[in-house]
PDB file of C-alpha atoms and ligand atoms in Angstrom:
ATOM      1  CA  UNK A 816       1.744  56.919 -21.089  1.00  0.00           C
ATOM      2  CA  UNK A 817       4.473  59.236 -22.259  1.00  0.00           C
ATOM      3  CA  UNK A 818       5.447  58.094 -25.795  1.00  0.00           C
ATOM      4  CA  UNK A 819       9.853  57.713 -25.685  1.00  0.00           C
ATOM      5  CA  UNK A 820      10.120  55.604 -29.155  1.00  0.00           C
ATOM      6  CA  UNK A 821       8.918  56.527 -32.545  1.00  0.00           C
ATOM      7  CA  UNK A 822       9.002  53.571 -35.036  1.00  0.00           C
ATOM      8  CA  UNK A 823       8.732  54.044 -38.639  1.00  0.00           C
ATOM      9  CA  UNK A 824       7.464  51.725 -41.596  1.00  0.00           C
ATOM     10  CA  UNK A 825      10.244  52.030 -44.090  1.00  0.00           C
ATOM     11  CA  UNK A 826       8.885  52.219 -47.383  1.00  0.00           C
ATOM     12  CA  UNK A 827       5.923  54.661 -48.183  1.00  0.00           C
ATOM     13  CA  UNK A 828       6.920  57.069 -45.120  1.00  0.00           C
ATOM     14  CA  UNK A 829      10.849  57.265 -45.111  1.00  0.00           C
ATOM     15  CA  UNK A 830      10.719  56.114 -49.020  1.00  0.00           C
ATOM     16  CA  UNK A 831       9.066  55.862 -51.496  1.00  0.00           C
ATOM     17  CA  UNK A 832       9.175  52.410 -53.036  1.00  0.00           C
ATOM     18  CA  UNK A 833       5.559  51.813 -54.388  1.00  0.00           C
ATOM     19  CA  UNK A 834       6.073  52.966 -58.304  1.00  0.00           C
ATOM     20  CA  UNK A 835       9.782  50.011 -58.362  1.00  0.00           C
ATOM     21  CA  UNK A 836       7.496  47.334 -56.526  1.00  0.00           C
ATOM     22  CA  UNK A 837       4.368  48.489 -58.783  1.00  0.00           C
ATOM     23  CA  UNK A 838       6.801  47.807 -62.218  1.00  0.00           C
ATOM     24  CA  UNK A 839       8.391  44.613 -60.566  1.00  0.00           C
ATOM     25  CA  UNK A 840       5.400  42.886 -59.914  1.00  0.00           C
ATOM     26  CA  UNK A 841       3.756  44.109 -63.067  1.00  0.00           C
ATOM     27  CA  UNK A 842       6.362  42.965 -65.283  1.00  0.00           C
ATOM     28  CA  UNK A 843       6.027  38.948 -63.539  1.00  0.00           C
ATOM     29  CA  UNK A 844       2.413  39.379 -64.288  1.00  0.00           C
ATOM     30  CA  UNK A 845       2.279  40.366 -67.587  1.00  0.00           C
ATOM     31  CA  UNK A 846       4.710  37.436 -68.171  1.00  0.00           C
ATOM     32  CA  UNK A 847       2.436  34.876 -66.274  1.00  0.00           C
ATOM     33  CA  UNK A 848      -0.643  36.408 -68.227  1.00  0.00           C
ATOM     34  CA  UNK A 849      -2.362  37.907 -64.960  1.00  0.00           C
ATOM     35  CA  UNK A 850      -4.391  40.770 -64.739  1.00  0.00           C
ATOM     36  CA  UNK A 851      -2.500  43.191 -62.249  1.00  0.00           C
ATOM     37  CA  UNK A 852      -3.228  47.371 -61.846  1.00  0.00           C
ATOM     38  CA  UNK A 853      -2.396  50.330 -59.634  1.00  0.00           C
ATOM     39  CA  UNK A 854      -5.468  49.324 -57.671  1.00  0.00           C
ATOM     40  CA  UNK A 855      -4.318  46.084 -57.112  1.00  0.00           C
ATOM     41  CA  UNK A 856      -1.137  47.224 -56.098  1.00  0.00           C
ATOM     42  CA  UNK A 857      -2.245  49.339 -53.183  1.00  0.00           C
ATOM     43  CA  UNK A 858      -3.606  46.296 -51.695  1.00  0.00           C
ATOM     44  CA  UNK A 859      -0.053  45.000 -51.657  1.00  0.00           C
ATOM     45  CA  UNK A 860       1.110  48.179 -49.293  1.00  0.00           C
ATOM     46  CA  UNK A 861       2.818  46.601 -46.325  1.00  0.00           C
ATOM     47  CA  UNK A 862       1.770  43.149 -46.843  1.00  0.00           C
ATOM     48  CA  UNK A 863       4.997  40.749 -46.885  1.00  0.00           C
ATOM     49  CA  UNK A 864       6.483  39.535 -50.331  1.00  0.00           C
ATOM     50  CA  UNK A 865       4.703  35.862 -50.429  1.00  0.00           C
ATOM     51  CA  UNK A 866       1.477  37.647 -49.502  1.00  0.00           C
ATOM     52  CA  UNK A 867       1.752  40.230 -51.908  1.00  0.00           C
ATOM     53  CA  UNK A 868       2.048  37.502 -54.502  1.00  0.00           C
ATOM     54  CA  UNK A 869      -1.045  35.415 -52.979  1.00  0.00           C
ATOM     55  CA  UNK A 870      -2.922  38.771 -54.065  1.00  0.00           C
ATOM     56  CA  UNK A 871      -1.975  38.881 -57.921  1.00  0.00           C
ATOM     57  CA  UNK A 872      -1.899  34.821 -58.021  1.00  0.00           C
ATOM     58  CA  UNK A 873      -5.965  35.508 -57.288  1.00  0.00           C
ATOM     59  CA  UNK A 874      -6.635  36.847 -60.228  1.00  0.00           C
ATOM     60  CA  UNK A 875      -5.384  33.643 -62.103  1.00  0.00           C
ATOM     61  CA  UNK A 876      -7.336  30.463 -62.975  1.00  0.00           C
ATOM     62  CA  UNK A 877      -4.035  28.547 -62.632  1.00  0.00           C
ATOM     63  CA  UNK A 878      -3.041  26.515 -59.383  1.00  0.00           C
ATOM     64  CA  UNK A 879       0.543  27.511 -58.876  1.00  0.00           C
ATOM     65  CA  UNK A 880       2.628  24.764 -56.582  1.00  0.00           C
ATOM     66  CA  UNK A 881       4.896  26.350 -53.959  1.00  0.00           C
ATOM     67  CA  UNK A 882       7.570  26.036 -55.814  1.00  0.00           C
ATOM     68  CA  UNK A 883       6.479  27.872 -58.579  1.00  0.00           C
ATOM     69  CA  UNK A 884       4.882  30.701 -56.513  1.00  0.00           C
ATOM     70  CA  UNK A 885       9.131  30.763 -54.833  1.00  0.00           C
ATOM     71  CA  UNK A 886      10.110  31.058 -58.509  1.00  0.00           C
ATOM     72  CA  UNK A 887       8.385  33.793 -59.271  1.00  0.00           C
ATOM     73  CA  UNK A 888       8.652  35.834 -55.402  1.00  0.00           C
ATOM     74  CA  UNK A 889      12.664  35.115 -56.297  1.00  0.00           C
ATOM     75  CA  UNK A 890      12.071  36.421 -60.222  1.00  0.00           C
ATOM     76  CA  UNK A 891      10.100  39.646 -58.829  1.00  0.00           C
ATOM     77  CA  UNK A 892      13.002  40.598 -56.026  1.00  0.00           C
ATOM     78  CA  UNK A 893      15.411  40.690 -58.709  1.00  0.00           C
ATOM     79  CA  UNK A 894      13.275  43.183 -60.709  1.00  0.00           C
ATOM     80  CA  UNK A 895      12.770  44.892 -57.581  1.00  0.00           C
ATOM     81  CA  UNK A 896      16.611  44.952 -56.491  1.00  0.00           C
ATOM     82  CA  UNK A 897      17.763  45.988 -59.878  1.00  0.00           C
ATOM     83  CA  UNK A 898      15.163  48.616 -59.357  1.00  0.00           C
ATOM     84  CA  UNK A 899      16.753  49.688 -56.274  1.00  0.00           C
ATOM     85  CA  UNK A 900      19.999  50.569 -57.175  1.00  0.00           C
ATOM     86  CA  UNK A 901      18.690  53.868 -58.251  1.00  0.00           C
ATOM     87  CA  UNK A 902      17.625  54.831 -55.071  1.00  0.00           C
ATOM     88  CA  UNK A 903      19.926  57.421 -53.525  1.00  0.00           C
ATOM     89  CA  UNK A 904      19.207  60.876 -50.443  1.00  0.00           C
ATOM     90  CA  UNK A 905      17.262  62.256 -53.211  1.00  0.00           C
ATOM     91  CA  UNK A 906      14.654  60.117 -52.888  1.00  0.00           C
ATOM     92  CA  UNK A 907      13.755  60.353 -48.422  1.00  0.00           C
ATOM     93  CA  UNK A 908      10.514  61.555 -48.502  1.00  0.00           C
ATOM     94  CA  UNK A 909      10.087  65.388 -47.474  1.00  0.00           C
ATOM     95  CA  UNK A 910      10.141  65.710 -43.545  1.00  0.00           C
ATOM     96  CA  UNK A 911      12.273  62.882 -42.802  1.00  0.00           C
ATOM     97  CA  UNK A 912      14.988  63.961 -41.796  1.00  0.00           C
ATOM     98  CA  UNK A 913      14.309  66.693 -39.802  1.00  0.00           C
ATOM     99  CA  UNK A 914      11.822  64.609 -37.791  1.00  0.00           C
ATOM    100  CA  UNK A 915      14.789  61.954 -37.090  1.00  0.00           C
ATOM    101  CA  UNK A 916      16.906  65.906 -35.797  1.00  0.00           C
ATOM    102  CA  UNK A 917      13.981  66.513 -33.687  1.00  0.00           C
ATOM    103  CA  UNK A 918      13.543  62.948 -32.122  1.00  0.00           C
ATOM    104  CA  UNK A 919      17.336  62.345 -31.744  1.00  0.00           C
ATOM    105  CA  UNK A 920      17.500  66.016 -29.773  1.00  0.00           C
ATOM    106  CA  UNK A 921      15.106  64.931 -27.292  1.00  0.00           C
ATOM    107  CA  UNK A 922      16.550  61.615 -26.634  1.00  0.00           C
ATOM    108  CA  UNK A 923      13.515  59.808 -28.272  1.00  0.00           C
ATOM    109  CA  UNK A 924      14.928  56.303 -29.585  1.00  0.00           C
ATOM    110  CA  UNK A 925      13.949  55.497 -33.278  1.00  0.00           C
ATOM    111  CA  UNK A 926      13.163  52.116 -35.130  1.00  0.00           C
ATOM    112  CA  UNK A 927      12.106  51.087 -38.405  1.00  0.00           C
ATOM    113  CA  UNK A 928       9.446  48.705 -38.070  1.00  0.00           C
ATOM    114  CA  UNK A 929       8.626  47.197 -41.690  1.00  0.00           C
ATOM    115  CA  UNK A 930       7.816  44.071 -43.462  1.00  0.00           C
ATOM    116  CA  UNK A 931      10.586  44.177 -46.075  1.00  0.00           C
ATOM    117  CA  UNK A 932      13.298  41.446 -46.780  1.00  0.00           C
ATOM    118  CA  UNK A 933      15.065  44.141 -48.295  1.00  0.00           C
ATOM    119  CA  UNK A 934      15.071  46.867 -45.677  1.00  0.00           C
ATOM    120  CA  UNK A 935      19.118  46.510 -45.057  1.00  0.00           C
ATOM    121  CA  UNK A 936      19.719  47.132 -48.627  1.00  0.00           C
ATOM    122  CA  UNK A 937      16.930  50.624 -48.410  1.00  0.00           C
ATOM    123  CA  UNK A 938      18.865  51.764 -45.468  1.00  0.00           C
ATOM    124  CA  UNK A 939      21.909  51.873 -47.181  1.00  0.00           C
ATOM    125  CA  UNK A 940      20.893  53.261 -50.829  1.00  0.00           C
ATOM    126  CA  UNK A 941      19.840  55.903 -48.994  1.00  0.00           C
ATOM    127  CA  UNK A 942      22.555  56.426 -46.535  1.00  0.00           C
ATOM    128  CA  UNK A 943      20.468  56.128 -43.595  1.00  0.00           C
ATOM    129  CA  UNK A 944      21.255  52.654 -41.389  1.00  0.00           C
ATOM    130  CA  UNK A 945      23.430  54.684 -38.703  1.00  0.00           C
ATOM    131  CA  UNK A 946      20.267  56.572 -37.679  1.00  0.00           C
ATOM    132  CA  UNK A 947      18.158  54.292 -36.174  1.00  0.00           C
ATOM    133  CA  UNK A 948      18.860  52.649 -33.067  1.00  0.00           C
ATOM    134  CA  UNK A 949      17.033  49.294 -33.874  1.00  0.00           C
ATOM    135  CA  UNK A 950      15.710  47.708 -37.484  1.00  0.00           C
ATOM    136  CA  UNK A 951      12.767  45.361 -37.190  1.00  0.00           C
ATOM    137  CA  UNK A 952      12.384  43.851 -40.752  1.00  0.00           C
ATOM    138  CA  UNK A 953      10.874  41.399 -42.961  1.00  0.00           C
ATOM    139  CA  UNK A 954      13.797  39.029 -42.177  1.00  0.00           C
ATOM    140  CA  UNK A 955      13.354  38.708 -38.447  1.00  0.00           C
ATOM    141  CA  UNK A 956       9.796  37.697 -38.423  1.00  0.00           C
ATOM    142  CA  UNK A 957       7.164  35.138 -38.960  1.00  0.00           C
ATOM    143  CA  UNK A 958       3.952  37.049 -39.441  1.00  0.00           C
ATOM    144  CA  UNK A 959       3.720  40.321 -41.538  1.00  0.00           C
ATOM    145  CA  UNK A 960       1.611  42.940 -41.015  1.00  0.00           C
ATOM    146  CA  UNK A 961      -1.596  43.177 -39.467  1.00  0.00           C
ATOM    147  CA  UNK A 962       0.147  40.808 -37.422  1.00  0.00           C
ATOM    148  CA  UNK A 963       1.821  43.079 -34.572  1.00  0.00           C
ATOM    149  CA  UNK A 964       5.035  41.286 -34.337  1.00  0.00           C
ATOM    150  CA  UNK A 965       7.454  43.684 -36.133  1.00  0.00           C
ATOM    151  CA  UNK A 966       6.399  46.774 -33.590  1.00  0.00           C
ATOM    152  CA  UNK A 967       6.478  44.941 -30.754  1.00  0.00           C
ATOM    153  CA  UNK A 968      10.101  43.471 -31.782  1.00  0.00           C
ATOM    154  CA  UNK A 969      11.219  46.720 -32.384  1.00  0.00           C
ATOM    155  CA  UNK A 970      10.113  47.800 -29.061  1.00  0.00           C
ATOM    156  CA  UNK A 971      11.641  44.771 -27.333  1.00  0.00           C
ATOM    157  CA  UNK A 972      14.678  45.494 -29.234  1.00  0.00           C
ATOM    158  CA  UNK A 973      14.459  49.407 -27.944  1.00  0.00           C
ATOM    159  CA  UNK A 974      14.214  48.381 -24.338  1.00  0.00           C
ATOM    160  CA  UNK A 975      10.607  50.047 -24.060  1.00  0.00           C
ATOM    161  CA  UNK A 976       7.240  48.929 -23.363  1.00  0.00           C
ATOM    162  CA  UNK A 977       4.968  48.820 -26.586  1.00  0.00           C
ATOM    163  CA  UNK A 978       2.186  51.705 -24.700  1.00  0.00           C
ATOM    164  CA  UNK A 979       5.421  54.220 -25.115  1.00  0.00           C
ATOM    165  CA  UNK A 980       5.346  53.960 -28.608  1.00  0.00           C
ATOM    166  CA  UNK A 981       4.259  55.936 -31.358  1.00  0.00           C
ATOM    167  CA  UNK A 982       4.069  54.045 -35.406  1.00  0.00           C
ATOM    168  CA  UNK A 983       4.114  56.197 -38.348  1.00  0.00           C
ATOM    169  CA  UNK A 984       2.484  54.021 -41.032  1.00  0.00           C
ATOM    170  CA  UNK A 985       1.638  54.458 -44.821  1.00  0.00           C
ATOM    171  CA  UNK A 986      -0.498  51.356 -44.820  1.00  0.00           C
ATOM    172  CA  UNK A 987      -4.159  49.834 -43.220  1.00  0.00           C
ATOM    173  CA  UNK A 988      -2.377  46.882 -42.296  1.00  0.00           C
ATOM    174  CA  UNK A 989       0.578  48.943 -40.337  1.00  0.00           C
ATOM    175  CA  UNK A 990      -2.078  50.947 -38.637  1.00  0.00           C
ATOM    176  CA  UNK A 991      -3.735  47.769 -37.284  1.00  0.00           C
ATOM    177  CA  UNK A 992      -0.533  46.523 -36.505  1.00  0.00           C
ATOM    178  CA  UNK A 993       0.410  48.838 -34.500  1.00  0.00           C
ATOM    179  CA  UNK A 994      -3.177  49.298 -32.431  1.00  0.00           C
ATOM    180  CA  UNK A 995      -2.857  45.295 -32.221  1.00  0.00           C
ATOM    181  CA  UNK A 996       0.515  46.115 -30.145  1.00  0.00           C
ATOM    182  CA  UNK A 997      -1.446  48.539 -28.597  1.00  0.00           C
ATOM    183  CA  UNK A 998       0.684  51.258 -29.169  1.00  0.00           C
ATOM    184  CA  UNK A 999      -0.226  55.120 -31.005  1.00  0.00           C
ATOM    185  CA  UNK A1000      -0.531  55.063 -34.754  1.00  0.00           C
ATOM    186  CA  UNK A1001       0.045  57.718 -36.786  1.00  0.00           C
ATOM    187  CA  UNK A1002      -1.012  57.337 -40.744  1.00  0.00           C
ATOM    188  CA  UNK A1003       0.426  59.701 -43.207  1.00  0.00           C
ATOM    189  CA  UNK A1004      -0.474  59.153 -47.258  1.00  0.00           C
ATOM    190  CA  UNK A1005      -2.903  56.464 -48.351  1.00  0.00           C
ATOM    191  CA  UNK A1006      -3.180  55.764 -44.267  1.00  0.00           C
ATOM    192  CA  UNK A1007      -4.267  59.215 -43.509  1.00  0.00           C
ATOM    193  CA  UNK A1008      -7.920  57.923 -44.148  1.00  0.00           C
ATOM    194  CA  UNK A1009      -7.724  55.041 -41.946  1.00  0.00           C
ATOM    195  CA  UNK A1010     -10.537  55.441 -39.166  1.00  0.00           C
ATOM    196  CA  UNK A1011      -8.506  53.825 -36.717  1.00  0.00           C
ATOM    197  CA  UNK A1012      -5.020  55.862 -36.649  1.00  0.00           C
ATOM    198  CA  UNK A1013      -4.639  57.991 -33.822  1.00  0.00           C
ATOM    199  CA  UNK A1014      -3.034  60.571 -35.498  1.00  0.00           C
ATOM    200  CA  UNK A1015      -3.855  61.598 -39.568  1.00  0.00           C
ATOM    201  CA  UNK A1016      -1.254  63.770 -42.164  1.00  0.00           C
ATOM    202  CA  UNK A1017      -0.885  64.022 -45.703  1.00  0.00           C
ATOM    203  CA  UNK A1018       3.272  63.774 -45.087  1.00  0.00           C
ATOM    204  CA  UNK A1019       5.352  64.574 -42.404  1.00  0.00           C
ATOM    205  CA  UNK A1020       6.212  67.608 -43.278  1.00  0.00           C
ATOM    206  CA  UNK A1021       3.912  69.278 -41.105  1.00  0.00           C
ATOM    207  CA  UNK A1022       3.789  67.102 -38.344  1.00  0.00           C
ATOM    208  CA  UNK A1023       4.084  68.622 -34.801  1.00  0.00           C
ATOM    209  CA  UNK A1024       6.370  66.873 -32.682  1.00  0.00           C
ATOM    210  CA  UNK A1025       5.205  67.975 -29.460  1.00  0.00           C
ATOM    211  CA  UNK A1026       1.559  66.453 -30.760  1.00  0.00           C
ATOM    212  CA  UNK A1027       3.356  63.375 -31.576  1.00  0.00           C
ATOM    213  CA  UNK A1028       4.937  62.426 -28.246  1.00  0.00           C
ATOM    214  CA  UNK A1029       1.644  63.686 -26.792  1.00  0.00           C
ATOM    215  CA  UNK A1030      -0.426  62.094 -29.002  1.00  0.00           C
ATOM    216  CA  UNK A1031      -2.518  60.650 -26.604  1.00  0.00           C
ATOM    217  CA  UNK A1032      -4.164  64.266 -26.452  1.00  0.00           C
ATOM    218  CA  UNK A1033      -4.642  64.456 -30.125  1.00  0.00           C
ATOM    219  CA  UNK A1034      -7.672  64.689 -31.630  1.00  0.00           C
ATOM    220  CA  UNK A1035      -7.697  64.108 -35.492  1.00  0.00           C
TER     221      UNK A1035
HETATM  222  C1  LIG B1277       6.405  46.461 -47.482  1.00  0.00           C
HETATM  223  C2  LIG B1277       5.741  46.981 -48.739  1.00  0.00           C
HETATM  224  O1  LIG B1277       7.107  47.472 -46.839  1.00  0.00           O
HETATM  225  O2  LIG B1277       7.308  45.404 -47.809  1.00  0.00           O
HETATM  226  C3  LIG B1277       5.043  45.838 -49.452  1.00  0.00           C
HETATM  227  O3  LIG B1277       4.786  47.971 -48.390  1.00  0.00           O
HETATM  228  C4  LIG B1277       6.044  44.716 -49.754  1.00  0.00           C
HETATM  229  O4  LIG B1277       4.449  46.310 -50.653  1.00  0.00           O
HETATM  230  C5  LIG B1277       6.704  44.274 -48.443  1.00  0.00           C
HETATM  231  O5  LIG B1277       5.380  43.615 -50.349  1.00  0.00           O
HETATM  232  C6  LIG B1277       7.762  43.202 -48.649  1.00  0.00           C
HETATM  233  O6  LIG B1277       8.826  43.749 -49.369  1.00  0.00           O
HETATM  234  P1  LIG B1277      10.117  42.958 -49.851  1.00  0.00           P
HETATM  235  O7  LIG B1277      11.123  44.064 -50.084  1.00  0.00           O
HETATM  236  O8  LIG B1277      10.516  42.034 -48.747  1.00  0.00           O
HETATM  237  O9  LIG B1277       9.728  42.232 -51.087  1.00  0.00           O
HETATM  238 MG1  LIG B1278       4.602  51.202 -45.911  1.00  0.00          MG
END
């Protein structure tokens, strides 16, 4: 089926956020005594904000009580946020925006698709809310990522069926997302090694937009 949306994860392909959420997360663990690392943090690419906790909270011997694990999601955001006021255009990863030229001139509709609470906030640091036609975000859905239910609500939003979609993911857990809503998944970065993406590039600075809509024809 002809693809007719493109739907982006926000933060690792349109920015990148992963050094702020690295130091956020790092700076509630070395407070709560916890073991914590780069590695670690790449396991926390896409997965939502309570997850992403669940992760580091593993490496404790301590039983945390929901409350306490709210306490410290709420202590990390504001590390994160404060974080986040530095963002500004600088910082749109290279091939952005001329992808977003390319789709709009062909009459391609454009989402973000992402698990972030604080994807309104991205948007506008970095001047770029007007340009999508729907935002499907952490606060408009129950399950996170692998689960599929951010693409599919972006397509739903879109008006188009899931099969006419294309993702563009940073993360494993995006890329099954997006096969889970059965539509074309394209991993760029860390998700350029995933064995299931459709379509595989270091960035999108090279990517060929007449593969992408076809990318049903693409072999990787
Ligand atoms: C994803 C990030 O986009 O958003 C994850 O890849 C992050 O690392 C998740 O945990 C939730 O982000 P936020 O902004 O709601 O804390
Ligand atoms: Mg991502």
């Amino acid at each position: 089926m002809k693809i007719s949306a493109v739907i982006f994860d926000l933060d690792g392909v349109i920015v990148s956020t992963d050094e702020y959420h690295y130091q956020a997360w790092k700076q509630i663990s070395g407070q709560e005594n916890i073991y914590f690392d780069r590695k670690i943090n790449e396991r926390l690419r896409g997965v939502s904000r309570m997850e992403s906790l669940d992760i580091i909270l593993s490496h404790s011997d301590k039983a945390y009580s929901e409350s306490e694990k709210q306490q410290l999601a709420l202590r990390k955001n504001d590390i994160y946020c404060e974080l986040l006021n530095k963002l500004s255009p600088n910082d749109i990863l290279p091939g952005v925006i001329n992808l977003l030229i390319s789709l709009k001139a062909r009459d391609i509709k454009i989402a973000i698709g992402s698990s972030s609470k604080n994807t309104p906030f991205i948007l506008e640091q970095i001047g770029l809310t007007a340009n999508f036609d729907a935002i499907a975000d952490g606060n408009c859905i129950k399950n996170s990522k692998p689960d599929p239910e951010v693409f599919l609500l972006a397509a739903k939003m879109l008006g188009v069926n899931p099969q006419e979609c294309a993702v563009i993911e940073d993360a494993q857990a995006g890329i099954d997302a997006a096969k889970a809503a059965e539509m074309k998944a394209v991993g760029i970065g860390s998700a350029a090694n995933c064995l299931n993406a459709d379509m595989k590039l270091q960035d999108l600075t090279n990517l060929d937009i007449d593969q992408l809509l076809e990318v049903n024809e693409i072999r990787s």
